[in-house]
Amino acid sequence: MRRGAPAEKFRHPAQVVAIGFGTAGLVGTGLLSTPMAAASGVPSDWTTALFTATSAVSLTGLAVVDTGAHWSVFGEVVIAALFQIGGLGIMTLATLFTVLLSGRLGLRARLLAQAETKVLGMAGLRRVVRNVVLFSLLCEAVTAAVLTGRMMVGYDESLGRALYIGVFHSVSAFNNAGFALWPDSLTRFATDPWICLPIALAVIVGGLGFPVVFELLRSWRRPRTWTVLTRITLVMTVVLLAGGTLVFLATEWRNPRTLGALDDPGKLLAGFFTAVMPRSGGFNSIDIGAMYPSSWLVTDLLMFIGGGSASTAGGIKVTTVGLLAFVIWAELRGEPSVNAGHRRLASSTQRQAVAIVFISGTLVALSTYVLLVLTPHSLDQVLFEVLSATATVGVSAGITPEVPPAGRLLLVVLMFVGRIGPLTLGSALALRERARRYELPEERMIVG
């Protein structure tokens, strides 16, 4: 095939992933722009439709309008379909359809699915994709059943309405989308463990990452056999959840506008829930805008870190932070290589972790500056919003509906980039990868 042919231009799997998510967002924008998508019957403006569609397919949850009031049932179903597609992954769905239609996978289809699911090996990819879909649907079904029962028993909802609420929020929770059908998210259920705990558990499981979940299911009785990925993910997840809960409880315990208005069991539940959601869940059971600035700072850090690799969560990922911790420890000890869990970590993985942090940090800094110029809001509010979009979290300081159109477009770009990942976007823009066939002489620089 001659150089520059269409098949040659888009041969990199990362390019197709980016195009796939972009196409899904544009299709969602078109559907949400129709009159039947709005509760009023009046078509929504294109910026509102684009922002909502991108927020849904990128699993962010930021909204410029009240989801339950502005959108019709059709519009809400479109939004739910978008974050289900975003959660499973465009390429995972495409691979599943290929399996169903042809019963076998070609090399190109395997590569595309591998780029989305982050599978390290190509063997058994068809089984992996099938398990991803089945596990996702099972978790969503269990969560929906609990929520449906609670809405019927505790809030006198009809079976149809309770089932609709249960399915919508279970899919939103497992996929870390953060969309809710109430204008105050889940603050009205802040002390209800039958609502908050199933949603929090679904967010945690969805944010672990499918490779980790499947390894735990296979060998949960043999922790010594766990891979470094699983160990780092679990340790970092527990540390962040426990640390975040303690910090929020200590900081907000007497705040009358957040935890201070609840009884002690309610404070514990809301504190835990608040620690879970910044790692990409996106729901809130207390008023985020009423938290103290110190709590905002902790939330910023949790949002930037995010969840597990190959998960529905966003952020730079806990594995990236854990890997860099090992790199720093090895450097402090003067060791020539980085070891973790009786394994030597590849230098390419270390460079990738450094690149992710640098690119993400630079993107956040530049975007914060631009949004500060475009809006009259304070630095802590703008930084909070930018991090929520970049890390595809969805919690808001309350300024999203007030952002001008230019600022909304910036947040749309951040949500899109945050979903497919900085390195995936970078490789998608590169036409080809070049292997260096020589090495230059080494020179040591002064660092620090």
XYZ file of C-alpha atoms in Angstrom:
448
model
C 0.000 0.000 0.000
C 1.377 3.413 -0.937
C 2.502 5.778 1.759
C -0.197 8.175 2.986
C -3.145 5.948 2.122
C -6.165 6.219 4.483
C -5.497 2.861 6.104
C -1.909 3.956 6.745
C -2.934 7.261 8.359
C -5.100 5.658 11.019
C -3.286 2.412 11.634
C -2.308 3.262 15.238
C -4.881 1.828 17.688
C -4.735 4.957 19.856
C -5.898 7.026 16.890
C -8.995 4.898 16.500
C -9.706 5.096 20.248
C -9.603 8.907 20.095
C -11.738 9.004 16.954
C -14.199 6.529 18.462
C -14.784 8.555 21.619
C -14.975 11.760 19.606
C -17.565 10.260 17.293
C -19.647 9.012 20.226
C -19.577 12.499 21.722
C -20.672 14.104 18.455
C -23.503 11.605 17.980
C -24.612 12.255 21.555
C -24.480 15.987 20.906
C -26.739 15.578 17.911
C -29.265 13.508 19.845
C -29.302 15.875 22.820
C -29.841 18.822 20.477
C -33.189 17.446 19.303
C -36.483 18.738 20.779
C -37.439 15.351 22.216
C -34.281 15.302 24.355
C -35.380 18.354 26.363
C -38.188 18.245 28.924
C -39.547 21.551 27.612
C -39.649 20.353 24.003
C -37.379 23.260 23.013
C -34.055 22.187 21.471
C -31.050 22.804 23.696
C -28.286 25.039 22.392
C -25.324 23.231 20.915
C -22.905 24.181 23.678
C -25.165 22.634 26.325
C -25.627 19.487 24.244
C -21.910 19.223 23.449
C -20.876 19.787 27.057
C -23.354 17.217 28.392
C -22.534 14.594 25.757
C -18.787 14.962 26.304
C -19.237 14.880 30.071
C -21.247 11.662 29.754
C -19.043 9.752 27.316
C -15.893 10.841 29.182
C -17.426 9.669 32.488
C -17.025 13.077 34.085
C -20.411 14.181 35.390
C -20.001 17.941 35.196
C -23.233 19.591 34.095
C -24.296 23.062 33.022
C -28.006 22.260 33.495
C -30.016 20.211 35.974
C -30.007 16.701 34.497
C -33.337 15.622 35.988
C -35.186 18.849 35.194
C -33.735 19.935 31.854
C -33.636 16.638 29.983
C -36.578 14.427 29.062
C -36.632 10.685 29.617
C -35.222 10.287 26.117
C -32.429 12.730 26.908
C -31.621 10.934 30.170
C -31.513 7.593 28.357
C -29.110 9.081 25.798
C -26.890 10.347 28.628
C -26.977 6.938 30.343
C -26.122 5.212 27.065
C -23.172 7.558 26.570
C -21.588 6.868 29.928
C -22.228 3.155 29.518
C -20.405 3.313 26.201
C -17.646 5.365 27.760
C -17.295 2.910 30.621
C -17.058 -0.221 28.561
C -14.917 1.525 25.990
C -15.589 2.085 22.325
C -13.067 -0.538 21.303
C -14.293 -3.071 23.855
C -17.793 -2.817 22.418
C -16.447 -3.003 18.875
C -14.487 -6.148 19.762
C -17.551 -7.710 21.371
C -19.629 -7.060 18.266
C -16.892 -8.578 16.122
C -16.963 -11.715 18.250
C -20.737 -11.984 18.026
C -20.856 -11.453 14.273
C -17.859 -13.399 13.036
C -16.933 -15.633 15.949
C -13.281 -14.740 15.589
C -10.951 -11.760 15.866
C -8.531 -10.437 13.321
C -5.187 -8.893 14.216
C -6.388 -5.316 13.745
C -9.424 -5.854 15.971
C -7.227 -7.371 18.683
C -4.857 -4.391 18.572
C -7.720 -1.902 18.827
C -9.254 -3.653 21.807
C -5.847 -4.000 23.429
C -5.319 -0.249 23.244
C -8.580 0.427 25.090
C -8.592 -2.361 27.659
C -4.852 -2.017 28.472
C -4.413 -5.801 28.147
C -0.695 -6.567 28.348
C -0.915 -9.705 26.221
C -3.054 -10.461 23.217
C -3.796 -14.079 24.078
C -7.321 -14.677 25.271
C -8.473 -11.163 24.355
C -11.904 -12.407 23.327
C -12.390 -13.984 26.748
C -11.169 -10.820 28.481
C -13.612 -8.607 26.603
C -16.484 -10.976 27.340
C -15.603 -11.011 31.023
C -15.354 -7.207 31.125
C -18.855 -6.810 29.726
C -20.414 -9.541 31.870
C -18.759 -8.318 35.059
C -19.820 -4.735 34.360
C -23.428 -5.694 33.745
C -23.488 -7.928 36.827
C -22.192 -5.180 39.123
C -24.648 -2.702 37.657
C -27.532 -5.150 38.049
C -26.743 -5.875 41.710
C -26.402 -2.184 42.536
C -29.603 -1.374 40.648
C -31.511 -4.066 42.549
C -30.459 -2.631 45.929
C -31.256 0.943 44.901
C -34.596 -0.056 43.393
C -35.654 -1.865 46.546
C -34.598 1.054 48.725
C -36.463 3.606 46.612
C -39.623 1.503 46.820
C -39.457 0.700 50.541
C -37.909 3.867 51.913
C -39.216 6.547 49.565
C -42.558 5.151 48.319
C -41.580 5.199 44.663
C -43.521 3.069 42.217
C -41.818 -0.013 40.777
C -41.280 1.625 37.397
C -39.884 4.856 38.794
C -37.735 3.057 41.379
C -36.321 0.737 38.715
C -35.540 3.695 36.460
C -33.746 5.531 39.283
C -31.906 2.374 40.324
C -30.648 1.483 36.848
C -29.629 5.054 35.966
C -27.615 5.599 39.137
C -26.096 2.112 39.212
C -24.747 2.517 35.679
C -23.584 6.021 36.535
C -21.845 4.801 39.702
C -20.050 1.752 38.301
C -18.820 3.742 35.318
C -17.698 6.583 37.608
C -19.877 8.977 35.611
C -21.325 10.980 38.521
C -24.614 11.908 36.853
C -27.613 12.090 39.204
C -31.280 12.846 38.587
C -31.509 15.361 41.431
C -30.136 18.928 41.373
C -28.325 18.399 44.692
C -26.807 15.085 43.561
C -27.215 12.737 46.562
C -27.236 15.233 49.443
C -30.817 14.293 50.319
C -29.558 10.745 50.980
C -26.457 11.772 52.975
C -27.407 9.641 55.998
C -28.984 6.731 54.101
C -26.497 3.819 53.964
C -28.763 1.846 51.608
C -28.235 4.521 48.968
C -24.723 5.826 49.666
C -22.895 2.553 50.385
C -24.005 0.610 47.253
C -23.130 3.607 45.081
C -19.775 4.080 46.835
C -18.961 0.369 46.497
C -19.835 0.407 42.793
C -17.571 3.436 42.303
C -14.692 1.716 44.118
C -15.030 -1.545 42.173
C -15.329 0.279 38.857
C -12.287 2.374 39.758
C -10.000 -0.557 40.573
C -9.511 -1.568 36.961
C -10.526 -4.775 35.244
C -7.078 -6.432 35.346
C -6.968 -5.985 39.130
C -10.550 -7.140 39.657
C -10.072 -10.264 37.566
C -6.830 -11.147 39.335
C -8.508 -10.773 42.714
C -11.362 -13.011 41.595
C -8.893 -15.661 40.442
C -6.428 -15.624 43.341
C -7.853 -13.630 46.251
C -6.673 -16.380 48.626
C -3.067 -16.150 47.392
C -1.914 -12.538 47.839
C 1.727 -13.601 47.408
C 0.984 -14.400 43.775
C -0.512 -10.982 43.021
C 1.181 -8.866 40.393
C 2.835 -5.544 41.199
C -0.071 -3.787 39.471
C -2.609 -5.345 41.815
C -0.538 -4.730 44.933
C 0.114 -1.079 44.164
C -3.517 -0.476 43.195
C -4.925 -2.033 46.359
C -2.445 -0.402 48.737
C -2.865 3.045 47.194
C -6.653 2.687 47.110
C -6.852 1.762 50.795
C -4.433 4.532 51.793
C -6.313 7.190 49.834
C -9.739 6.075 51.044
C -8.705 5.827 54.681
C -6.614 8.993 54.611
C -9.252 10.972 52.750
C -11.982 9.867 55.148
C -9.956 10.852 58.215
C -9.018 14.241 56.755
C -12.579 15.111 55.750
C -13.951 14.018 59.121
C -11.344 16.020 61.010
C -11.758 19.122 58.838
C -15.507 19.209 58.274
C -16.786 17.639 61.530
C -17.951 20.979 62.976
C -18.730 22.748 59.697
C -22.485 23.534 60.037
C -22.884 23.668 56.264
C -21.488 20.177 55.628
C -20.895 17.418 58.208
C -21.770 19.572 61.219
C -25.477 19.368 60.470
C -25.518 15.533 60.638
C -25.548 13.114 63.562
C -22.383 11.134 64.332
C -23.238 8.021 62.226
C -24.276 10.346 59.403
C -20.979 12.207 59.649
C -19.016 8.966 59.366
C -21.030 7.854 56.341
C -20.822 11.231 54.609
C -17.106 11.529 55.378
C -16.392 8.159 53.779
C -18.635 8.948 50.805
C -16.885 12.287 50.298
C -13.497 10.538 50.306
C -14.617 8.003 47.674
C -16.095 10.404 45.142
C -13.135 12.699 44.268
C -11.280 9.673 42.900
C -13.625 9.921 39.862
C -17.034 8.976 41.316
C -18.454 12.466 40.907
C -21.439 12.239 43.272
C -21.675 14.292 46.448
C -23.724 13.872 49.627
C -22.678 17.207 51.156
C -22.435 20.687 49.648
C -18.992 20.742 48.020
C -19.083 24.511 47.644
C -19.560 24.899 51.418
C -16.448 22.912 52.374
C -13.444 24.642 53.874
C -10.550 25.558 51.515
C -8.369 22.936 53.215
C -10.900 20.268 52.234
C -10.863 21.588 48.680
C -7.096 21.153 48.584
C -7.371 17.519 49.685
C -10.110 16.991 47.103
C -7.850 18.510 44.432
C -5.127 16.006 45.270
C -7.518 13.055 45.260
C -8.966 14.135 41.911
C -5.525 14.528 40.346
C -4.477 11.030 41.469
C -7.730 9.308 40.454
C -8.318 5.548 40.376
C -6.765 2.387 38.975
C -5.326 1.764 35.532
C -7.667 0.326 32.889
C -10.619 1.361 35.030
C -13.598 3.658 34.591
C -11.859 6.205 36.841
C -9.826 9.169 35.675
C -6.796 11.031 36.994
C -3.143 10.145 36.538
C -3.969 6.810 38.259
C -2.842 5.352 41.574
C -0.388 3.064 39.786
C 1.415 6.103 38.413
C 1.775 7.615 41.888
C 2.801 4.284 43.402
C 5.376 3.701 40.671
C 6.883 7.157 41.168
C 7.100 6.467 44.904
C 9.264 3.424 44.134
C 11.356 5.498 41.727
C 11.987 8.130 44.399
C 12.788 5.482 47.005
C 15.285 3.806 44.674
C 16.893 7.161 43.904
C 17.197 8.045 47.593
C 18.890 4.713 48.244
C 21.185 5.090 45.246
C 19.995 1.884 43.585
C 20.663 1.504 39.840
C 17.252 -0.040 39.126
C 13.727 0.334 40.492
C 12.319 -2.759 42.167
C 8.809 -3.428 43.482
C 7.413 -6.682 44.804
C 10.513 -8.698 43.846
C 10.234 -7.392 40.299
C 12.357 -4.890 38.387
C 10.249 -2.174 36.796
C 10.978 -1.365 33.166
C 12.571 2.001 32.450
C 9.959 2.656 29.752
C 7.226 2.369 32.386
C 9.061 4.833 34.602
C 9.348 7.324 31.733
C 5.679 6.892 30.968
C 4.743 7.676 34.574
C 6.901 10.808 34.590
C 5.414 11.902 31.256
C 1.842 11.416 32.480
C 2.428 13.529 35.578
C 4.250 16.270 33.686
C 1.755 16.475 30.824
C -1.247 16.406 33.170
C 0.236 18.993 35.509
C 1.107 21.310 32.630
C -2.371 20.908 31.149
C -4.003 21.738 34.485
C -1.795 24.793 35.019
C -2.368 26.248 31.544
C -6.111 25.557 31.624
C -6.432 27.129 35.060
C -4.755 30.283 33.787
C -7.053 30.492 30.751
C -10.195 29.930 32.807
C -9.079 32.554 35.337
C -8.881 35.031 32.456
C -12.321 34.022 31.141
C -14.195 34.021 34.458
C -14.396 36.245 37.559
C -14.028 33.309 39.952
C -11.237 32.748 42.448
C -8.175 30.564 41.915
C -9.325 27.784 44.236
C -12.709 27.565 42.488
C -11.233 27.550 38.987
C -8.508 25.048 39.878
C -11.136 22.780 41.432
C -13.237 22.879 38.266
C -10.277 22.328 35.938
C -9.066 19.325 37.953
C -12.564 17.876 38.039
C -12.764 18.084 34.247
C -9.213 16.897 33.528
C -9.483 13.958 35.939
C -13.050 13.207 34.688
C -14.421 13.397 38.243
C -17.532 15.576 38.042
C -17.709 17.119 41.509
C -18.088 20.868 41.230
C -17.507 23.963 43.301
C -20.766 25.241 41.820
C -19.397 27.488 39.080
C -19.834 25.236 36.034
C -23.215 26.694 34.943
C -21.694 30.203 35.195
C -18.736 29.488 32.911
C -19.002 31.390 29.577
C -19.163 29.490 26.251
C -15.425 29.784 25.630
C -14.734 28.344 29.079
C -17.199 25.525 28.477
C -15.393 24.580 25.285
C -12.133 24.479 27.246
C -13.721 22.148 29.806
C -15.024 19.973 26.944
C -11.474 19.580 25.626
C -10.186 18.787 29.114
C -12.839 16.113 29.656
C -12.073 14.512 26.302
C -8.318 14.529 26.876
C -8.793 13.286 30.427
C -10.805 10.295 29.240
C -8.511 9.004 26.535
C -5.371 9.966 28.434
C -2.542 12.372 27.580
C -0.217 9.684 26.233
C -2.990 8.056 24.203
C -3.810 11.415 22.666
C -0.153 12.083 21.968
C 0.324 8.742 20.252
C -2.905 9.254 18.321
C -1.529 12.482 16.894
C 1.754 10.822 15.901
C 1.631 9.194 12.485
C 4.151 6.532 13.341
C 6.567 5.325 15.987
C 10.243 5.343 15.090
C 12.760 2.977 16.628
C 16.173 4.543 17.272
C 18.920 2.405 15.749
C 21.815 4.053 17.567
C 22.664 5.529 20.965
C 24.445 8.835 21.557
C 27.328 9.258 24.014
C 26.166 9.643 27.586
C 26.513 12.948 29.438
C 25.605 13.579 33.080
C 23.821 16.847 33.919
C 23.493 18.665 37.204
C 19.970 18.122 38.576
C 18.454 20.217 41.382
